[in-house]
Tab-separated table of C-alpha atoms in Angstrom:
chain	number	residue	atom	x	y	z
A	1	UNK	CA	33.676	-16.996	34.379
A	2	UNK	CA	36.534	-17.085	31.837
A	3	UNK	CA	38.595	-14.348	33.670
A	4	UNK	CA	37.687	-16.206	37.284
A	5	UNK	CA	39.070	-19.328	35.958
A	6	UNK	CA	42.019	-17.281	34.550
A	7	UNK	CA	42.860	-15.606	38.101
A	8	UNK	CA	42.683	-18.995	39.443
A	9	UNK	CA	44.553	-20.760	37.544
A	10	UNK	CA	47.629	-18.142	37.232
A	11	UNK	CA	47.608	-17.924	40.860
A	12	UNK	CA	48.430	-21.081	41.476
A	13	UNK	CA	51.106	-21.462	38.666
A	14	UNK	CA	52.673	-18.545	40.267
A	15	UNK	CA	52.313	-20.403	43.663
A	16	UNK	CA	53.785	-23.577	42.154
A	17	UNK	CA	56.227	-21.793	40.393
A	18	UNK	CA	57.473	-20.621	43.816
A	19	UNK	CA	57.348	-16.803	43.283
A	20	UNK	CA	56.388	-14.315	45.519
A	21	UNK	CA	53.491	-12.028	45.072
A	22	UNK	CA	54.205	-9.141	46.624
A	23	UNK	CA	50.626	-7.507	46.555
A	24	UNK	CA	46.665	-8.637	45.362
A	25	UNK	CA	47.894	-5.574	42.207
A	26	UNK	CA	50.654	-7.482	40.869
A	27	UNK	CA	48.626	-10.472	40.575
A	28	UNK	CA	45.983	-8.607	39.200
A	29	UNK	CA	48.091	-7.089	36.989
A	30	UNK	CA	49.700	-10.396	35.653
A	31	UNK	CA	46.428	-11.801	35.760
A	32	UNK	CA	45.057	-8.862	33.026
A	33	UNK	CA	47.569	-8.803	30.820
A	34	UNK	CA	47.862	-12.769	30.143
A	35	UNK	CA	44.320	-12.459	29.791
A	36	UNK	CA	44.607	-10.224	27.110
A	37	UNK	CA	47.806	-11.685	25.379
A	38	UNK	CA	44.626	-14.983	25.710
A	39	UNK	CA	42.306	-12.718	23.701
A	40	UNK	CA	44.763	-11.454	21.181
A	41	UNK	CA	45.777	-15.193	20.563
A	42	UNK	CA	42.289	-15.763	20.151
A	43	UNK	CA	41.184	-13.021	18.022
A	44	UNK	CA	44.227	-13.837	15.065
A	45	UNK	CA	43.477	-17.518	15.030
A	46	UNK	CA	41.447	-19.619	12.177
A	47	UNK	CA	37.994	-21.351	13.453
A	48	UNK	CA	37.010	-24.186	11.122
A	49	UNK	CA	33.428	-25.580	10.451
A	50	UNK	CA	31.724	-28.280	8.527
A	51	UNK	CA	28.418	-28.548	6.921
A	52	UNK	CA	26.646	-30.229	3.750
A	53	UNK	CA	24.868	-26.723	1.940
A	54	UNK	CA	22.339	-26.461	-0.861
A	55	UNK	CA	24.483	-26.431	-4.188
A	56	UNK	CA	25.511	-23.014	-4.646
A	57	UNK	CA	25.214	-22.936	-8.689
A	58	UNK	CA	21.375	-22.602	-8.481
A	59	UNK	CA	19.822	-23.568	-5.827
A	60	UNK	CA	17.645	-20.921	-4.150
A	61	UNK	CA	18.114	-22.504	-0.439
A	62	UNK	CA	22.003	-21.726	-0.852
A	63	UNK	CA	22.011	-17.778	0.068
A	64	UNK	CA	19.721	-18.088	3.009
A	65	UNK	CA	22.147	-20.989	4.270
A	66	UNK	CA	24.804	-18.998	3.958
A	67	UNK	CA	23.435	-15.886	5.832
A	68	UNK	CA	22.956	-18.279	8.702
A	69	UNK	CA	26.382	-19.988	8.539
A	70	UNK	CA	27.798	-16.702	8.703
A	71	UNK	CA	25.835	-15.401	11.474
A	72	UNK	CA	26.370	-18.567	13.453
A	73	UNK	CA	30.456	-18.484	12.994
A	74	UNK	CA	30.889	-15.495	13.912
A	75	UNK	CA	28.923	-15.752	17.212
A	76	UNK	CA	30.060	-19.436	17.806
A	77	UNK	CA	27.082	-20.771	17.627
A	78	UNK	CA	27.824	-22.944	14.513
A	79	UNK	CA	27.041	-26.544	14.460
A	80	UNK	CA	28.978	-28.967	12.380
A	81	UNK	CA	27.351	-30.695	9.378
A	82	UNK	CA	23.617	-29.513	11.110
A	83	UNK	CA	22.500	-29.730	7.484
A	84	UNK	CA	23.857	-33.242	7.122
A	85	UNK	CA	21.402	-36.063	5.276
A	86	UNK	CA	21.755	-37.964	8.203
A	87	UNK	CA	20.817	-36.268	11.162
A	88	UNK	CA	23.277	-38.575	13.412
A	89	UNK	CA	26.290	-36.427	11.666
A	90	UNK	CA	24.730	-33.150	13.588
A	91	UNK	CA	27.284	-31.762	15.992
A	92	UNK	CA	30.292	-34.284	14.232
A	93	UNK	CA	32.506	-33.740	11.515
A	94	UNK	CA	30.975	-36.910	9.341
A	95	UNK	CA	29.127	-36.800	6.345
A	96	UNK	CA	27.125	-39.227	4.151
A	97	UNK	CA	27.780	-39.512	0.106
A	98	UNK	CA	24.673	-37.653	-0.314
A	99	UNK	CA	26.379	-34.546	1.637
A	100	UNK	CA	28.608	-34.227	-1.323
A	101	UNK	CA	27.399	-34.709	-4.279
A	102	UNK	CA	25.969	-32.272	-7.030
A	103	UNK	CA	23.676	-32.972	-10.056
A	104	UNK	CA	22.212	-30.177	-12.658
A	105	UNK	CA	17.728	-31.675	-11.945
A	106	UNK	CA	15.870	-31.224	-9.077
A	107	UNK	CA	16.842	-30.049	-5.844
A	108	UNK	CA	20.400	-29.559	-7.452
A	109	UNK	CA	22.160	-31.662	-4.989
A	110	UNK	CA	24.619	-30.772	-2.129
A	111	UNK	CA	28.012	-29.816	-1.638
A	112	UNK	CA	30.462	-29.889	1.515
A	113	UNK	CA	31.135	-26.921	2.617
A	114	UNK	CA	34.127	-25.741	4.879
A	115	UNK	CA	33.762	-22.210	6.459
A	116	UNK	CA	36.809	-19.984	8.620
A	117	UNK	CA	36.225	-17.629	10.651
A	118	UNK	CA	39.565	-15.327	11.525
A	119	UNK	CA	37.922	-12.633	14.099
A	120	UNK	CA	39.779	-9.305	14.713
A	121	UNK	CA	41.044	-9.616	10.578
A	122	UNK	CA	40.092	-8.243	7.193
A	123	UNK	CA	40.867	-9.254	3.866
A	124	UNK	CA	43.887	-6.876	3.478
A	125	UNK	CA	45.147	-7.639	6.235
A	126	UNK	CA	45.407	-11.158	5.558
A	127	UNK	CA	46.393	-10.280	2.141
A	128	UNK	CA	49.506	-12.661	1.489
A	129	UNK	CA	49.415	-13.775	4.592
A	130	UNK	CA	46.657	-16.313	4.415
A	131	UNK	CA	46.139	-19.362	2.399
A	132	UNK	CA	43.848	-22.408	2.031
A	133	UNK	CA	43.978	-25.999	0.475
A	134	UNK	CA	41.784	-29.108	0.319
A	135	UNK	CA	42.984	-32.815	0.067
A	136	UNK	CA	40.824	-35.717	-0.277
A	137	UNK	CA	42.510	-39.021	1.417
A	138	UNK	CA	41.452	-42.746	0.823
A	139	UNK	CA	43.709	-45.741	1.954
A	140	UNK	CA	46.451	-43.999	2.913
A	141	UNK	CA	46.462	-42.086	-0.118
A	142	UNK	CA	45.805	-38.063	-0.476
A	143	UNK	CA	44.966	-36.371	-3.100
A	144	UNK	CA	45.637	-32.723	-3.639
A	145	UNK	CA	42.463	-31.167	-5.347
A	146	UNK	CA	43.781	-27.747	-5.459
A	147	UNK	CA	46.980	-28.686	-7.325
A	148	UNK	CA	45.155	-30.818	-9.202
A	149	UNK	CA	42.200	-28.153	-10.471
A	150	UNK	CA	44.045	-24.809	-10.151
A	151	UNK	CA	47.701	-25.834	-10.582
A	152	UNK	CA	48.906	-24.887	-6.706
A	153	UNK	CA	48.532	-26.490	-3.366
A	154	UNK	CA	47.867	-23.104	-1.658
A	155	UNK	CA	45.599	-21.116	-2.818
A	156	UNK	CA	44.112	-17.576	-1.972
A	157	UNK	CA	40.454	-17.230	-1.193
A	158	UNK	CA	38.028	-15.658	-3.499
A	159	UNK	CA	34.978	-16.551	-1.537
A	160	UNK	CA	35.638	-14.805	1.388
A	161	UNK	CA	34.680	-11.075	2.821
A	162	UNK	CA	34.910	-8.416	5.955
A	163	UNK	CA	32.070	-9.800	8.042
A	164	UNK	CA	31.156	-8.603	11.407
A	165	UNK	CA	34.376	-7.656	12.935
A	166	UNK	CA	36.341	-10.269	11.232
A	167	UNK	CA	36.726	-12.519	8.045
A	168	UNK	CA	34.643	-15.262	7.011
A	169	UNK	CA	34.707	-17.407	3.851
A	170	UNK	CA	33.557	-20.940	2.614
A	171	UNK	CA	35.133	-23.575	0.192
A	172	UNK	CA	33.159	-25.807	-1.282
A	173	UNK	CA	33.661	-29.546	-2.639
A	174	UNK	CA	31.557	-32.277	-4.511
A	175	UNK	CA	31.381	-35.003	-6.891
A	176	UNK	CA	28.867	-34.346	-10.171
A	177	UNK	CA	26.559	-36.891	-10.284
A	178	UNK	CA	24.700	-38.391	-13.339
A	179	UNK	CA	26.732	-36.350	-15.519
A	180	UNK	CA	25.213	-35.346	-18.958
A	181	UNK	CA	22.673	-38.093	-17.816
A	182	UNK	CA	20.473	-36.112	-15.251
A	183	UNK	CA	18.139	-38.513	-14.333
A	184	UNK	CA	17.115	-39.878	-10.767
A	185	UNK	CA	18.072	-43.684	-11.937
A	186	UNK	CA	21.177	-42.406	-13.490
A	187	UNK	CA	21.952	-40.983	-9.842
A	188	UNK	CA	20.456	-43.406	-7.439
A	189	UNK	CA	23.290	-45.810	-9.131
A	190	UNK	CA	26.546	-43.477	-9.107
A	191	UNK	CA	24.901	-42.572	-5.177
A	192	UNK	CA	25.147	-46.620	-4.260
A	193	UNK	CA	28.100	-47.319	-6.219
A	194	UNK	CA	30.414	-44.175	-4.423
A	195	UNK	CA	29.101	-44.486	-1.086
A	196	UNK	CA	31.344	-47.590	-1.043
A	197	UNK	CA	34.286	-45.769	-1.708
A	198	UNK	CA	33.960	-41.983	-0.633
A	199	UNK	CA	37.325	-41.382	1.186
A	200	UNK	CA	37.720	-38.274	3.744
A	201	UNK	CA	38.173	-34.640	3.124
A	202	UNK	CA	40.498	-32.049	4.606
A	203	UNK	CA	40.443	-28.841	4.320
A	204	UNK	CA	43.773	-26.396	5.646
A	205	UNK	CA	44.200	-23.522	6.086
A	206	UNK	CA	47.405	-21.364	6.558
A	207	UNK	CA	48.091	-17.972	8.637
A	208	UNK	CA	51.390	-16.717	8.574
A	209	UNK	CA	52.923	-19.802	7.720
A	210	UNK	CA	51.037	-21.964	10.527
A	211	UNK	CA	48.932	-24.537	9.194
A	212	UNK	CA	45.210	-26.130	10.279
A	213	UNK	CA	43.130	-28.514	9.608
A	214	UNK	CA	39.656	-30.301	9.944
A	215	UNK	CA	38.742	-33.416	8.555
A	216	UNK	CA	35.291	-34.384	7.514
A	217	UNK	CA	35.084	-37.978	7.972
A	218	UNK	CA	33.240	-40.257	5.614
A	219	UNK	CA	33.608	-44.568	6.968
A	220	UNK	CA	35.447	-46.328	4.056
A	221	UNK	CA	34.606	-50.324	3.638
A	222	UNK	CA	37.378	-52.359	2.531
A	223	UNK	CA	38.778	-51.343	-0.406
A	224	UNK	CA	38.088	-52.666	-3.719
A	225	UNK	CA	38.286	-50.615	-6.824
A	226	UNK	CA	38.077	-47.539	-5.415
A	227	UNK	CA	41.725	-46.495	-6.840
A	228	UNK	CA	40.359	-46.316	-10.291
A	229	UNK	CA	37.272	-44.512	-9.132
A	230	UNK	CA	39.384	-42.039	-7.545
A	231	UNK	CA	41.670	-41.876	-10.623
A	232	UNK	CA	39.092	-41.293	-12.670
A	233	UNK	CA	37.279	-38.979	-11.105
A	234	UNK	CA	40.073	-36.831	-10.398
A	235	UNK	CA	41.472	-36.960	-13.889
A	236	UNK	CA	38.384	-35.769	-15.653
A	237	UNK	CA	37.563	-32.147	-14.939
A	238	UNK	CA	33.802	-32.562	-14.605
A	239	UNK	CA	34.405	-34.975	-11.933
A	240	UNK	CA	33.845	-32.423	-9.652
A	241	UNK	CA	32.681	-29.224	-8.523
A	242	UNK	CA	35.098	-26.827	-6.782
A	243	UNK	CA	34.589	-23.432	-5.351
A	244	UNK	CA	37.055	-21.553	-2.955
């Protein structure tokens, strides 16, 4: 169906275009090799996904997610934030406060997760040549987290590998809650009082100097005192839990 619609659709730029086709080869020839140029495009560019994923320090459900996030990217199959808390986020890019945050009892919490997918790649070929960074934005503000935690915006992966053809990795991002605390109370509280102010993430990546994006979405009330939140948060190092 793909190539149909590609036959089609070059025909008639080369009709509107007013050139003349001097045989059904030449167009078929055209046809092919814009087709291919189509799949090479394809094959060296970055697919981005979203999902919420069992915290990865710990919890038992994380490895089995991530088997099936890998299988699923690299197929296209993958369905934004299917793990969310809320299943109305399934098949979006939004996420609840519950999505991203982290706690050391229990089920261990949850942590955004961003996956790429670069088909056709491995990781020496992309050595130098790929990148990723993470901002978190709230009322116009952004925040770099990578600059902030590692000392550079860009950053090379270290939680990616060769995976079926291609190159698939994850970075991961979430607030700690109940801190040194660890009870349920403790979190219930911190889970009220941030869902008031949890801003958006984006995550970008970078091949050979052109840059991507995808934003997972989190609605923002008016703002109150969420600037000191932020501030604080981002100043302390246990704030939050990184992984790239």
């Amino acid at each position: 169906m793909v190539v149909r619609w590609w036959r089609v659709h070059i025909r008639r730029t080369v009709k509107n275009l007013g050139v003349k086709v001097m045989n059904k080869k030449t167009v078929t020839d055209l046809v092919s090799g814009l087709f291919l140029f189509c799949l090479m495009g394809v094959a060296h560019s970055t697919v981005l996904y979203v999902d919420a994923a069992p915290n990865v320090y710990g919890s038992p459900a994380y490895a089995p997610w991530w088997e099936a996030a890998k299988t699923a990217a690299s197929t296209g199959t993958f369905v934004n934030m299917a793990n969310s808390n809320n299943t109305e986020n399934i098949g979006t890019t939004y996420f609840e406060i519950e999505d991203a945050v982290v706690y050391s009892f229990g089920d261990l919490g949850s942590r955004m997760h961003f996956i790429y997918w670069l088909p056709g790649e491995t990781t020496d070929s992309l050595a130098g040549r790929f990148q990723i960074a993470l901002d978190y934005v709230w009322d116009g503000v952004t925040y770099d987290f990578y600059d902030d935690y590692y000392g550079a915006r860009w950053q090379t992966p270290t939680s990616w590998s060769n995976y079926d053809g291609g190159v698939i990795g994850t970075a991961g991002i979430a607030w700690w809650g109940a801190y040194g605390i660890n009870t349920q109370a403790a979190l219930d509280a911190e889970l009220a009082e941030w869902n008031q102010y949890q801003g958006d993430f984006i995550f970008h990546v970078r091949l050979d100097g052109v840059e991507e994006s995808i934003t997972a979405h989190h609605h923002v009330p008016e703002p109150a005192t969420l600037v000191l939140l932020v501030l604080g948060l981002l100043g302390l190092g246990f704030g939050k839990r990184s992984k790239r």
